[in-house]
C-alpha positions as YAML, in Angstrom:
chain: A
units: angstrom
residues:
- id: 1
  name: MET
  ca: [85.28, 173.11, 93.66]
- id: 2
  name: VAL
  ca: [88.35, 171.69, 95.37]
- id: 3
  name: GLU
  ca: [91.36, 173.99, 95.42]
- id: 4
  name: TRP
  ca: [94.84, 172.44, 95.25]
- id: 5
  name: LEU
  ca: [97.77, 174.01, 97.06]
- id: 6
  name: ILE
  ca: [101.32, 172.67, 96.75]
- id: 7
  name: SER
  ca: [103.87, 174.22, 99.11]
- id: 8
  name: ASP
  ca: [107.58, 174.36, 98.33]
- id: 9
  name: GLY
  ca: [110.17, 173.79, 101.03]
- id: 10
  name: LEU
  ca: [109.24, 172.69, 104.55]
- id: 11
  name: THR
  ca: [106.09, 173.88, 106.33]
- id: 12
  name: GLY
  ca: [106.14, 174.20, 110.11]
- id: 13
  name: TYR
  ca: [103.60, 172.00, 111.85]
- id: 14
  name: GLN
  ca: [101.96, 174.75, 113.90]
- id: 15
  name: ASP
  ca: [101.68, 176.92, 110.78]
- id: 16
  name: ALA
  ca: [99.95, 174.06, 109.01]
- id: 17
  name: ILE
  ca: [97.51, 173.53, 111.88]
- id: 18
  name: GLN
  ca: [96.58, 177.22, 111.90]
- id: 19
  name: ALA
  ca: [96.10, 177.25, 108.14]
- id: 20
  name: MET
  ca: [93.85, 174.19, 108.34]
- id: 21
  name: GLU
  ca: [91.83, 175.79, 111.13]
- id: 22
  name: ASN
  ca: [91.34, 178.88, 108.98]
- id: 23
  name: ARG
  ca: [90.34, 176.90, 105.92]
- id: 24
  name: VAL
  ca: [87.93, 174.62, 107.79]
- id: 25
  name: GLY
  ca: [86.33, 177.64, 109.45]
- id: 26
  name: GLY
  ca: [85.87, 179.22, 106.05]
- id: 27
  name: ILE
  ca: [84.35, 176.05, 104.60]
- id: 28
  name: ILE
  ca: [81.90, 175.83, 107.51]
- id: 29
  name: SER
  ca: [80.88, 179.46, 107.04]
- id: 30
  name: GLY
  ca: [80.53, 179.00, 103.30]
- id: 31
  name: ASN
  ca: [83.21, 181.59, 102.50]
- id: 32
  name: LEU
  ca: [85.97, 179.25, 101.31]
- id: 33
  name: ASN
  ca: [86.20, 176.27, 98.98]
- id: 34
  name: GLU
  ca: [87.35, 172.78, 99.90]
- id: 35
  name: GLN
  ca: [91.10, 172.33, 99.65]
- id: 36
  name: VAL
  ca: [93.75, 169.64, 99.27]
- id: 37
  name: TRP
  ca: [97.14, 170.85, 100.50]
- id: 38
  name: LEU
  ca: [100.33, 168.96, 99.60]
- id: 39
  name: LEU
  ca: [103.42, 169.74, 101.67]
- id: 40
  name: GLU
  ca: [106.46, 168.47, 103.54]
- id: 41
  name: HIS
  ca: [107.22, 169.07, 107.21]
- id: 42
  name: PRO
  ca: [110.59, 169.36, 108.94]
- id: 43
  name: PRO
  ca: [111.41, 166.28, 111.06]
- id: 44
  name: LEU
  ca: [108.89, 165.94, 113.88]
- id: 45
  name: TYR
  ca: [106.59, 163.55, 115.70]
- id: 46
  name: THR
  ca: [102.86, 164.03, 116.16]
- id: 47
  name: ALA
  ca: [100.68, 162.43, 118.82]
- id: 48
  name: GLY
  ca: [97.09, 161.58, 117.93]
- id: 49
  name: THR
  ca: [94.25, 161.31, 120.41]
- id: 50
  name: SER
  ca: [94.99, 157.60, 121.02]
- id: 51
  name: ALA
  ca: [98.75, 157.99, 121.51]
- id: 52
  name: ASN
  ca: [100.36, 155.91, 124.25]
- id: 53
  name: ALA
  ca: [103.19, 157.78, 126.00]
- id: 54
  name: ALA
  ca: [105.25, 154.57, 126.07]
- id: 55
  name: ASP
  ca: [105.34, 154.60, 122.25]
- id: 56
  name: LEU
  ca: [107.49, 157.74, 122.23]
- id: 57
  name: LEU
  ca: [110.86, 156.01, 122.46]
- id: 58
  name: ASP
  ca: [113.15, 159.02, 122.02]
- id: 59
  name: HIS
  ca: [111.84, 162.21, 123.63]
- id: 60
  name: ASN
  ca: [114.77, 164.34, 122.52]
- id: 61
  name: ARG
  ca: [115.19, 163.43, 118.86]
- id: 62
  name: PHE
  ca: [112.60, 165.74, 117.30]
- id: 63
  name: PRO
  ca: [109.85, 168.14, 118.44]
- id: 64
  name: VAL
  ca: [106.59, 166.43, 119.44]
- id: 65
  name: PHE
  ca: [103.23, 168.01, 118.69]
- id: 66
  name: GLU
  ca: [99.74, 167.18, 119.91]
- id: 67
  name: ALA
  ca: [97.87, 166.68, 116.66]
- id: 68
  name: ARG
  ca: [94.25, 166.44, 117.89]
- id: 69
  name: ARG
  ca: [93.59, 163.95, 115.10]
- id: 70
  name: GLY
  ca: [92.69, 160.30, 115.43]
- id: 71
  name: GLY
  ca: [95.49, 157.76, 115.72]
- id: 72
  name: GLU
  ca: [98.73, 157.43, 117.64]
- id: 73
  name: TYR
  ca: [102.33, 158.58, 117.09]
- id: 74
  name: THR
  ca: [103.42, 159.44, 113.56]
- id: 75
  name: TYR
  ca: [106.63, 160.78, 112.06]
- id: 76
  name: HIS
  ca: [106.67, 163.55, 109.44]
- id: 77
  name: GLY
  ca: [109.74, 164.82, 107.66]
- id: 78
  name: PRO
  ca: [111.44, 165.66, 104.36]
- id: 79
  name: GLY
  ca: [110.85, 163.12, 101.62]
- id: 80
  name: GLN
  ca: [107.38, 162.31, 102.89]
- id: 81
  name: ARG
  ca: [104.42, 163.79, 101.01]
- id: 82
  name: VAL
  ca: [101.71, 164.95, 103.35]
- id: 83
  name: GLY
  ca: [98.25, 165.52, 101.91]
- id: 84
  name: TYR
  ca: [95.88, 167.54, 104.08]
- id: 85
  name: ALA
  ca: [92.30, 167.20, 102.84]
- id: 86
  name: MET
  ca: [89.79, 169.80, 103.99]
- id: 87
  name: LEU
  ca: [86.57, 168.46, 102.54]
- id: 88
  name: ASP
  ca: [82.92, 169.12, 103.33]
- id: 89
  name: LEU
  ca: [81.23, 165.80, 104.06]
- id: 90
  name: ASN
  ca: [77.91, 167.65, 104.31]
- id: 91
  name: ARG
  ca: [78.12, 167.85, 100.52]
- id: 92
  name: ARG
  ca: [79.58, 164.39, 100.02]
- id: 93
  name: GLU
  ca: [78.58, 161.65, 102.46]
- id: 94
  name: LYS
  ca: [78.36, 162.01, 106.24]
- id: 95
  name: ASP
  ca: [80.05, 158.71, 107.01]
- id: 96
  name: VAL
  ca: [83.44, 158.74, 108.73]
- id: 97
  name: ARG
  ca: [84.22, 155.11, 107.98]
- id: 98
  name: LYS
  ca: [83.53, 155.58, 104.29]
- id: 99
  name: TYR
  ca: [85.65, 158.70, 104.28]
- id: 100
  name: VAL
  ca: [88.63, 156.85, 105.76]
- id: 101
  name: ASN
  ca: [88.04, 154.07, 103.23]
- id: 102
  name: ARG
  ca: [88.23, 156.64, 100.45]
- id: 103
  name: LEU
  ca: [91.49, 158.04, 101.83]
- id: 104
  name: GLU
  ca: [92.90, 154.51, 101.74]
- id: 105
  name: GLU
  ca: [91.67, 154.07, 98.17]
- id: 106
  name: TRP
  ca: [93.25, 157.41, 97.22]
- id: 107
  name: ILE
  ca: [96.62, 156.13, 98.46]
- id: 108
  name: ILE
  ca: [96.23, 152.68, 96.88]
- id: 109
  name: LEU
  ca: [95.44, 154.15, 93.44]
- id: 110
  name: THR
  ca: [98.36, 156.57, 93.79]
- id: 111
  name: LEU
  ca: [100.76, 153.72, 94.56]
- id: 112
  name: GLN
  ca: [99.44, 151.75, 91.58]
- id: 113
  name: GLU
  ca: [100.85, 154.47, 89.33]
- id: 114
  name: PHE
  ca: [104.30, 153.27, 90.43]
- id: 115
  name: GLY
  ca: [103.62, 149.54, 90.22]
- id: 116
  name: VAL
  ca: [103.30, 149.21, 94.01]
- id: 117
  name: LYS
  ca: [100.44, 147.18, 95.45]
- id: 118
  name: GLY
  ca: [99.16, 148.90, 98.58]
- id: 119
  name: GLU
  ca: [96.74, 146.98, 100.76]
- id: 120
  name: ARG
  ca: [94.29, 147.62, 103.59]
- id: 121
  name: ARG
  ca: [94.26, 145.71, 106.85]
- id: 122
  name: LYS
  ca: [91.11, 145.46, 108.98]
- id: 123
  name: ASP
  ca: [93.01, 145.71, 112.24]
- id: 124
  name: ARG
  ca: [95.54, 148.37, 111.14]
- id: 125
  name: VAL
  ca: [94.88, 151.85, 109.80]
- id: 126
  name: GLY
  ca: [97.00, 152.99, 106.88]
- id: 127
  name: VAL
  ca: [98.27, 151.31, 103.73]
- id: 128
  name: TRP
  ca: [100.64, 148.34, 103.73]
- id: 129
  name: VAL
  ca: [102.88, 146.47, 101.30]
- id: 130
  name: VAL
  ca: [103.80, 142.80, 101.53]
- id: 131
  name: ARG
  ca: [107.57, 142.13, 101.57]
- id: 132
  name: PRO
  ca: [108.20, 138.67, 100.13]
- id: 133
  name: ASP
  ca: [111.91, 139.57, 100.03]
- id: 134
  name: ARG
  ca: [112.02, 139.41, 103.83]
- id: 135
  name: PRO
  ca: [111.67, 136.46, 106.23]
- id: 136
  name: PRO
  ca: [108.10, 135.78, 107.37]
- id: 137
  name: LEU
  ca: [106.89, 136.75, 110.81]
- id: 138
  name: PRO
  ca: [107.13, 134.26, 113.71]
- id: 139
  name: ASP
  ca: [103.54, 133.14, 113.11]
- id: 140
  name: GLY
  ca: [104.35, 132.35, 109.49]
- id: 141
  name: SER
  ca: [102.50, 135.29, 107.98]
- id: 142
  name: PRO
  ca: [104.31, 137.37, 105.34]
- id: 143
  name: ALA
  ca: [106.43, 140.33, 106.37]
- id: 144
  name: GLU
  ca: [104.73, 143.66, 105.75]
- id: 145
  name: ASP
  ca: [105.77, 147.31, 105.91]
- id: 146
  name: LYS
  ca: [103.70, 150.45, 106.24]
- id: 147
  name: ILE
  ca: [104.10, 152.91, 103.39]
- id: 148
  name: ALA
  ca: [101.36, 155.42, 104.18]
- id: 149
  name: ALA
  ca: [99.58, 156.75, 107.26]
- id: 150
  name: ILE
  ca: [96.10, 158.20, 107.76]
- id: 151
  name: GLY
  ca: [94.90, 160.54, 110.49]
- id: 152
  name: VAL
  ca: [91.56, 162.32, 110.50]
- id: 153
  name: ARG
  ca: [89.81, 165.02, 112.46]
- id: 154
  name: ILE
  ca: [86.30, 166.27, 111.67]
- id: 155
  name: ARG
  ca: [84.46, 169.41, 112.78]
- id: 156
  name: ARG
  ca: [80.81, 169.84, 111.80]
- id: 157
  name: TRP
  ca: [81.43, 167.30, 109.04]
- id: 158
  name: VAL
  ca: [84.38, 169.19, 107.57]
- id: 159
  name: THR
  ca: [87.64, 167.24, 107.56]
- id: 160
  name: PHE
  ca: [91.15, 168.11, 108.78]
- id: 161
  name: HIS
  ca: [94.49, 166.35, 108.38]
- id: 162
  name: GLY
  ca: [94.59, 163.43, 105.94]
- id: 163
  name: ILE
  ca: [97.38, 161.22, 104.62]
- id: 164
  name: SER
  ca: [101.14, 160.87, 104.37]
- id: 165
  name: ILE
  ca: [103.02, 158.77, 101.82]
- id: 166
  name: ASN
  ca: [106.66, 157.83, 102.28]
- id: 167
  name: VAL
  ca: [108.45, 158.77, 99.07]
- id: 168
  name: GLU
  ca: [112.08, 159.03, 100.23]
- id: 169
  name: PRO
  ca: [112.19, 159.98, 103.93]
- id: 170
  name: ASN
  ca: [114.97, 158.93, 106.27]
- id: 171
  name: LEU
  ca: [113.38, 155.70, 107.52]
- id: 172
  name: GLU
  ca: [115.72, 155.62, 110.54]
- id: 173
  name: HIS
  ca: [113.78, 158.60, 111.92]
- id: 174
  name: PHE
  ca: [110.80, 156.33, 112.54]
- id: 175
  name: ASN
  ca: [112.88, 154.53, 115.20]
- id: 176
  name: GLY
  ca: [112.14, 157.24, 117.76]
- id: 177
  name: ILE
  ca: [108.53, 156.07, 118.02]
- id: 178
  name: VAL
  ca: [106.39, 152.98, 117.71]
- id: 179
  name: PRO
  ca: [104.65, 154.11, 114.52]
- id: 180
  name: CYS
  ca: [100.89, 154.11, 115.05]
- id: 181
  name: GLY
  ca: [101.41, 151.89, 118.10]
- id: 182
  name: ILE
  ca: [102.34, 148.87, 115.97]
- id: 183
  name: SER
  ca: [105.71, 147.25, 116.67]
- id: 184
  name: ASP
  ca: [105.39, 144.00, 114.68]
- id: 185
  name: TYR
  ca: [105.86, 145.61, 111.28]
- id: 186
  name: GLY
  ca: [108.34, 147.92, 109.62]
- id: 187
  name: VAL
  ca: [108.12, 151.10, 107.59]
- id: 188
  name: THR
  ca: [109.05, 151.48, 103.94]
- id: 189
  name: SER
  ca: [108.99, 154.06, 101.15]
- id: 190
  name: LEU
  ca: [108.75, 154.11, 97.37]
- id: 191
  name: VAL
  ca: [112.51, 154.54, 97.03]
- id: 192
  name: ASP
  ca: [113.13, 151.79, 99.60]
- id: 193
  name: LEU
  ca: [111.03, 149.53, 97.38]
- id: 194
  name: GLY
  ca: [113.24, 150.37, 94.41]
- id: 195
  name: VAL
  ca: [110.88, 152.90, 92.82]
- id: 196
  name: PRO
  ca: [112.82, 156.02, 91.71]
- id: 197
  name: ALA
  ca: [109.89, 158.36, 92.31]
- id: 198
  name: THR
  ca: [110.09, 162.03, 93.23]
- id: 199
  name: ILE
  ca: [107.72, 164.18, 95.25]
- id: 200
  name: VAL
  ca: [106.58, 165.82, 92.00]
- id: 201
  name: ASP
  ca: [105.80, 162.41, 90.50]
- id: 202
  name: VAL
  ca: [103.72, 161.54, 93.55]
- id: 203
  name: ASP
  ca: [101.87, 164.87, 93.40]
- id: 204
  name: ILE
  ca: [100.74, 164.16, 89.85]
- id: 205
  name: ALA
  ca: [99.60, 160.66, 90.81]
- id: 206
  name: LEU
  ca: [97.78, 161.97, 93.89]
- id: 207
  name: LYS
  ca: [95.81, 164.48, 91.84]
- id: 208
  name: ASN
  ca: [94.83, 161.86, 89.26]
- id: 209
  name: ALA
  ca: [93.79, 159.37, 91.92]
- id: 210
  name: PHE
  ca: [91.83, 161.99, 93.88]
- id: 211
  name: SER
  ca: [89.57, 162.63, 90.91]
- id: 212
  name: GLN
  ca: [88.85, 158.90, 90.63]
- id: 213
  name: VAL
  ca: [87.90, 158.56, 94.30]
- id: 214
  name: PHE
  ca: [86.32, 161.86, 95.31]
- id: 215
  name: GLU
  ca: [85.00, 163.33, 92.08]
- id: 216
  name: LYS
  ca: [83.08, 160.43, 90.56]
...
């Protein structure tokens, strides 16, 4: 049984980390169920285990937290739906690559609910959208923007962290970092793409898509 928790308002990052630690410990001990937690954070940057200090462009804009998840620098803030998935891969499939693939599929199916085509890229973690409305890149390839990020941590095959989807965040806030260490592409959101979606709309789509990917 997967429990769903949706938090109102803004959840502090350190509070979220402690809550995840508690939940994961309970899953490992067999005392607590798996959980998907949907929330928003106040404006902040997180540094994953692969973060390059040079990619933090503005040290004073927002608080910076060591995330202890995979990946590089990421922005979280209001208007971005964060989905923390605390799942027991001992009961599912003990394959990290397949788990990340399923997180990507979860996002892609969620975006489909809004008529947005999210895509994977072999050399870039996260979910991307092609922007034919923008000039192509210098090499002639189409312009692309990142709409969702993925960061994972695993302890004894129980997962931490998860995904974030840009619904209507302040995209200028991403300018304080090189998001995920990638400078050749931009960042977008559902509202930036002309989709008048709300956080509540995205929550409904996330729950529907989750059942398709993780509860087959």
